[in-house]
Short mmCIF file of C-alpha atoms in Angstrom, two decimals:
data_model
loop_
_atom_site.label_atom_id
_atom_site.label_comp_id
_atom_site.label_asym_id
_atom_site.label_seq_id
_atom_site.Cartn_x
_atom_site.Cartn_y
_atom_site.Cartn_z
CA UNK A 151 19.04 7.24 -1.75
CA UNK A 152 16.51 4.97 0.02
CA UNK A 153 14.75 3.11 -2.85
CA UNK A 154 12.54 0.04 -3.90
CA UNK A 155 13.14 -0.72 -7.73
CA UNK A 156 10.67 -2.92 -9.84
CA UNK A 157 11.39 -4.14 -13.46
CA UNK A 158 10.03 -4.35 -15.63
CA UNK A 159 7.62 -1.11 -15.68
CA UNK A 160 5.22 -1.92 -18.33
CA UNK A 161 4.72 -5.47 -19.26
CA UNK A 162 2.61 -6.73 -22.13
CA UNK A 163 2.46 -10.78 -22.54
CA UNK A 164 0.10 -13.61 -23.87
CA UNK A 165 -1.87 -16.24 -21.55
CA UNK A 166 0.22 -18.91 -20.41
CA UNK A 167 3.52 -17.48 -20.79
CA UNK A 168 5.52 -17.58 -17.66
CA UNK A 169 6.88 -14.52 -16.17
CA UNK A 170 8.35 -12.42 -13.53
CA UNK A 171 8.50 -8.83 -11.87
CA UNK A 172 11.69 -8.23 -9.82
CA UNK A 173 11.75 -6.20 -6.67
CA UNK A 174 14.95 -4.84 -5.03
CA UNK A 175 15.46 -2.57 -2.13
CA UNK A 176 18.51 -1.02 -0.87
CA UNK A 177 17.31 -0.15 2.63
CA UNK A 178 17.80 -3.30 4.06
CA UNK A 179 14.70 -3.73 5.49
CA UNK A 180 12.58 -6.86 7.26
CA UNK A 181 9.62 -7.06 5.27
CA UNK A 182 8.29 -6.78 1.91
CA UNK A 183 5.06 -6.97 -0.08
CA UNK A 184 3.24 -7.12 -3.30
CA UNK A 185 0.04 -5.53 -4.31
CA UNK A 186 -1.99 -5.36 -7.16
CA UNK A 187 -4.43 -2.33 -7.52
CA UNK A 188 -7.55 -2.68 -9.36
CA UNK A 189 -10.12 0.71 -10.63
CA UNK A 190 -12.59 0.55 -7.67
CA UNK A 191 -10.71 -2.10 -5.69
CA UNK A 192 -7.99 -0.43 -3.98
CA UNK A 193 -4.69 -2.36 -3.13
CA UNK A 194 -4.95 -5.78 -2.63
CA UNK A 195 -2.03 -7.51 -0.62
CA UNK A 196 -0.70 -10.93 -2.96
CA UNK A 197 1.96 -11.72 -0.60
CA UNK A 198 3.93 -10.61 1.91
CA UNK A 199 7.70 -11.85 4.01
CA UNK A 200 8.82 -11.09 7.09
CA UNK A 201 12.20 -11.82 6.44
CA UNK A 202 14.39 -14.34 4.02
CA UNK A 203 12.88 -17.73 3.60
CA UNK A 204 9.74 -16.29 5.34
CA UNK A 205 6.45 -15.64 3.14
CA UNK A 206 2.64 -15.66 3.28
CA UNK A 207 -0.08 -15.67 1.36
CA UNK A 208 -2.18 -12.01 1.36
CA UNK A 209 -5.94 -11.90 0.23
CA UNK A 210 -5.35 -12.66 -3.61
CA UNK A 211 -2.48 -15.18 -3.74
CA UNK A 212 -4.17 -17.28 -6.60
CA UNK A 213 -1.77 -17.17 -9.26
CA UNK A 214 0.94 -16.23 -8.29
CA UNK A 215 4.33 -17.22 -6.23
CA UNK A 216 7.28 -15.66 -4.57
CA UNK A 217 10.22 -16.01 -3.02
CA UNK A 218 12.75 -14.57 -0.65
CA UNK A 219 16.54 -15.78 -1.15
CA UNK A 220 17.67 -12.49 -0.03
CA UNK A 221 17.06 -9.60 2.28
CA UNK A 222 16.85 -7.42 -0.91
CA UNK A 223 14.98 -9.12 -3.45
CA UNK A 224 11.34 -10.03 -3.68
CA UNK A 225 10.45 -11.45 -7.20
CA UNK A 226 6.57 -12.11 -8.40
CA UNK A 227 6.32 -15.24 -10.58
CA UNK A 228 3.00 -15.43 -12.93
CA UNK A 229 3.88 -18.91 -13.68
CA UNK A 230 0.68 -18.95 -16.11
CA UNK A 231 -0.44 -15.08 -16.45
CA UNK A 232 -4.36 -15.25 -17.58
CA UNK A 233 -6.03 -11.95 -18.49
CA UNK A 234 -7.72 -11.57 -15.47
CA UNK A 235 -4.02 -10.70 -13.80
CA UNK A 236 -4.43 -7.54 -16.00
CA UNK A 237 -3.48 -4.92 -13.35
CA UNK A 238 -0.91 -2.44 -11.47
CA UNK A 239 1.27 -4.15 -9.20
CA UNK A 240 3.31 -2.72 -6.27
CA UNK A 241 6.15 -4.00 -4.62
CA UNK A 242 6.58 -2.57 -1.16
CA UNK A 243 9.09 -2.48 1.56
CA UNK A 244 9.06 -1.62 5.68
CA UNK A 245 10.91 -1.55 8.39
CA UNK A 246 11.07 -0.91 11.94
CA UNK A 247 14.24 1.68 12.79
CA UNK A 248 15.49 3.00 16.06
CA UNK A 249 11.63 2.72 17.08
CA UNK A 250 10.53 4.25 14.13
CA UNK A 251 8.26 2.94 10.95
CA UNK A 252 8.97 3.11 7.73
CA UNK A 253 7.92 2.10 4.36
CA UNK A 254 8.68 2.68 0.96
CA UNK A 255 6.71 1.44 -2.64
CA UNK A 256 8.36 0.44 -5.93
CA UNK A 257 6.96 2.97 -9.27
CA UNK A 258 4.43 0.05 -9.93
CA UNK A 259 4.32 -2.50 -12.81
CA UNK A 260 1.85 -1.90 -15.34
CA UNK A 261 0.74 -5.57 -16.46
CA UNK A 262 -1.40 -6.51 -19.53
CA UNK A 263 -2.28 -9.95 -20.11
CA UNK A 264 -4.10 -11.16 -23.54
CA UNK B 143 -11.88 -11.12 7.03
CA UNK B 144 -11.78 -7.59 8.21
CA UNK B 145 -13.40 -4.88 6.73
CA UNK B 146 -12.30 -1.66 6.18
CA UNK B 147 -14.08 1.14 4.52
CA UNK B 148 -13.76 4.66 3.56
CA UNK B 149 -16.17 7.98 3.48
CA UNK B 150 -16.61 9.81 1.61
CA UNK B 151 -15.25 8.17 -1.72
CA UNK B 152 -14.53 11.62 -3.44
CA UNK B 153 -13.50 14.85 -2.48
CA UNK B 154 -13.46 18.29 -4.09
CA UNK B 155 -12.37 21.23 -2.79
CA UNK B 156 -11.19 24.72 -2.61
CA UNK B 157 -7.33 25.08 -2.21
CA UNK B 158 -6.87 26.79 1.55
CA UNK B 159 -9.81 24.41 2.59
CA UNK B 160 -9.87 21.99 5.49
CA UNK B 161 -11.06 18.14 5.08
CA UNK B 162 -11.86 15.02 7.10
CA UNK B 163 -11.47 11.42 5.66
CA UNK B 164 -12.76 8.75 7.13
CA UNK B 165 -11.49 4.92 7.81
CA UNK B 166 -13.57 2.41 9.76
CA UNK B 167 -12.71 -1.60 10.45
CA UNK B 168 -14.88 -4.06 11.29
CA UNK B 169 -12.24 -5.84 14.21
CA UNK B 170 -9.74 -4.72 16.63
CA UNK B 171 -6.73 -3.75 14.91
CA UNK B 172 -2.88 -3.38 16.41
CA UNK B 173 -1.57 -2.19 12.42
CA UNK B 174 -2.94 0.91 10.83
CA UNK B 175 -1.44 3.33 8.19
CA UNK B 176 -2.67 6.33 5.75
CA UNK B 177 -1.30 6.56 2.72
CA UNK B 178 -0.91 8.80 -0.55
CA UNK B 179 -1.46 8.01 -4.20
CA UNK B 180 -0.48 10.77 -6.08
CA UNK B 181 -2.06 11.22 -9.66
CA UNK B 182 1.23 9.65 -11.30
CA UNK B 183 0.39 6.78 -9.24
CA UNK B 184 3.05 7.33 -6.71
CA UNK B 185 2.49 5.30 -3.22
CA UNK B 186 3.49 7.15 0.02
CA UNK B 187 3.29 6.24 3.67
CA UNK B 188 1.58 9.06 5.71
CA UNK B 189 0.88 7.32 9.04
CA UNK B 190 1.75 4.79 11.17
CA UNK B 191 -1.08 4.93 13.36
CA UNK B 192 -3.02 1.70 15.01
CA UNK B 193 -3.89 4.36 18.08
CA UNK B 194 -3.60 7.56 19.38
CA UNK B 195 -3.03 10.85 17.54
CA UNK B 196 0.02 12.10 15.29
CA UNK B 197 1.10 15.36 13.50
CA UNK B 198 2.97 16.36 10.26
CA UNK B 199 3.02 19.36 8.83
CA UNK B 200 -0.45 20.17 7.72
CA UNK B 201 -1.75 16.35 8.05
CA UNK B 202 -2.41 14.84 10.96
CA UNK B 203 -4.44 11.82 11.90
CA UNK B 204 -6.20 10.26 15.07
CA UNK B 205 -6.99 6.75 15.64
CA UNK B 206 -10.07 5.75 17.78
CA UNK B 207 -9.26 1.73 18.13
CA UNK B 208 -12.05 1.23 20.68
CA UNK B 209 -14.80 2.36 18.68
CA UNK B 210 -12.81 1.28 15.61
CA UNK B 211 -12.40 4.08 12.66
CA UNK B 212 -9.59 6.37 12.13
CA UNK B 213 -10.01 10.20 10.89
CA UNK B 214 -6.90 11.96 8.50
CA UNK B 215 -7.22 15.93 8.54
CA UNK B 216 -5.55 17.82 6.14
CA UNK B 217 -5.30 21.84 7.09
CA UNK B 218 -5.31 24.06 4.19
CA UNK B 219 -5.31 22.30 1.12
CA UNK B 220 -2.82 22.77 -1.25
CA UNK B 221 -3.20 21.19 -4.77
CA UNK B 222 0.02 19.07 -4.47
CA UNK B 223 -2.56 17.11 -1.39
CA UNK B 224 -5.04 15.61 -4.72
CA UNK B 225 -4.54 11.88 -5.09
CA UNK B 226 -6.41 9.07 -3.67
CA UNK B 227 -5.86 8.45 0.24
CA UNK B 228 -5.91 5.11 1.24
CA UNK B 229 -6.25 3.42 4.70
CA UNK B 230 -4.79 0.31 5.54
CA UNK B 231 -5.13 -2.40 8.87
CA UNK B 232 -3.71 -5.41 10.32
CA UNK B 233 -4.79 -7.33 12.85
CA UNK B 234 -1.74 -8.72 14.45
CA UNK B 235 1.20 -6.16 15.71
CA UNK B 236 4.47 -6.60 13.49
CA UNK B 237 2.90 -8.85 10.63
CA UNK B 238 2.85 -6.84 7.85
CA UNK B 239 -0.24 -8.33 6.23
CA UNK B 240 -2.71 -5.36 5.74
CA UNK B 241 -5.75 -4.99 4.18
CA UNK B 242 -6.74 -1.71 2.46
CA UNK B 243 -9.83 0.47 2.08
CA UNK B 244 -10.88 1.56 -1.76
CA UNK B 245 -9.98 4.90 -0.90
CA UNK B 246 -10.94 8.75 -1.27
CA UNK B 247 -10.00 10.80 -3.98
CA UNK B 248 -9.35 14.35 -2.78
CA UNK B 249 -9.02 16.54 -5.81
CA UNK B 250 -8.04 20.48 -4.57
CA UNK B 251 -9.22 23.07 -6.97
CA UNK B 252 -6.19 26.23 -7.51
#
């Protein structure tokens, strides 16, 4: 089954203490994203990778880092979470196949910072 | 950056009814997509669509890139459709860096 996991689901952690969300997908696709949705903000793209070793920065990279060792994993590092990085975060993954599009979003990652 | 906005922001209808949501940019686009948040919070891709016209099932969605705003239509509403639809652009074909509208929340009444 075509999937993009994301651990942990729910997260509750203090200021300052370093972290990461892990993102895995079995699908073997290209690229990969994380979002973060907001109330009344929509999705807002962190970062994104094109392939392994390849990443760039989205509209809210502040914050936060990644990085792309493998095809299949995309982890988010909060290397200092503050409480404004309270949010839902998304972990996405696409693909161009046989001519066709496709994409597929981790469950989401529930985040509370205080 | 670009700008991408979405009318109207909420939605409530009739199951069986017919609706029209709305997506305009503010630049020339070559990456646009529709998607579904379900009310568990579930994210799924509708359309790939950065021109032209597509069909599935009862959704289907047109993309005007010249004048700049894309319309989804979905035919006879069935409650399952409530969520928030999202639209979503990029400006260069094959980079995967998109920027999304706030939404419409389509709620269908049984």
């Amino acid at each position: 089954e075509a999937q993009v996991t994301q651990n942990p689901r729910y997260l509750i952690t203090v200021t300052g203490k370093k972290l990461t969300v892990t993102c895995s997908q079995n699908m073997n696709h290209e690229y990969m994203s994380w979002y973060r949705q907001d109330p009344g903000l929509g999705l807002r793209q962190i970062y994104y990778s094109m392939n392994v070793e390849v990443t760039d920065k989205g509209d809210v990279p502040e914050g936060y880092k990644v990085s792309r060792k493998e095809k299949r994993n995309f982890p988010l590092i909060l290397e200092s979470p503050s409480p404004n990085q309270t949010s839902l975060y998304f972990c996405a993954s696409s693909s161009w196949t046989s001519g066709v599009y496709e994409q597929y979003f981790g469950p989401g990652t529930r985040l509370t910072v205080t | 950056g670009i700008q991408v906005e979405q009318s109207p922001p909420d939605l409530i209808l009739q199951e069986g009814a017919n609706s029209t949501l709305r997506c305009n940019f503010s630049d020339s686009v070559n990456n646009l997509q529709w998607f579904h948040q379900n009310p568990w919070g579930q994210l799924i891709n509708l359309f790939y669509i950065p021109s032209g016209t597509k069909q599935n099932g009862r959704l289907s969605a047109t993309t005007v890139a010249t004048e700049r705003y894309s319309l989804l239509y979905i035919s006879s509403s069935q409650t399952t459709d409530s969520g928030v639809y999202f639209c979503a652009v990029g400006v260069r074909f094959g980079n995967e860096k998109l920027t999304f509208g706030t939404g419409t929340r389509l709620t269908i009444i049984p």
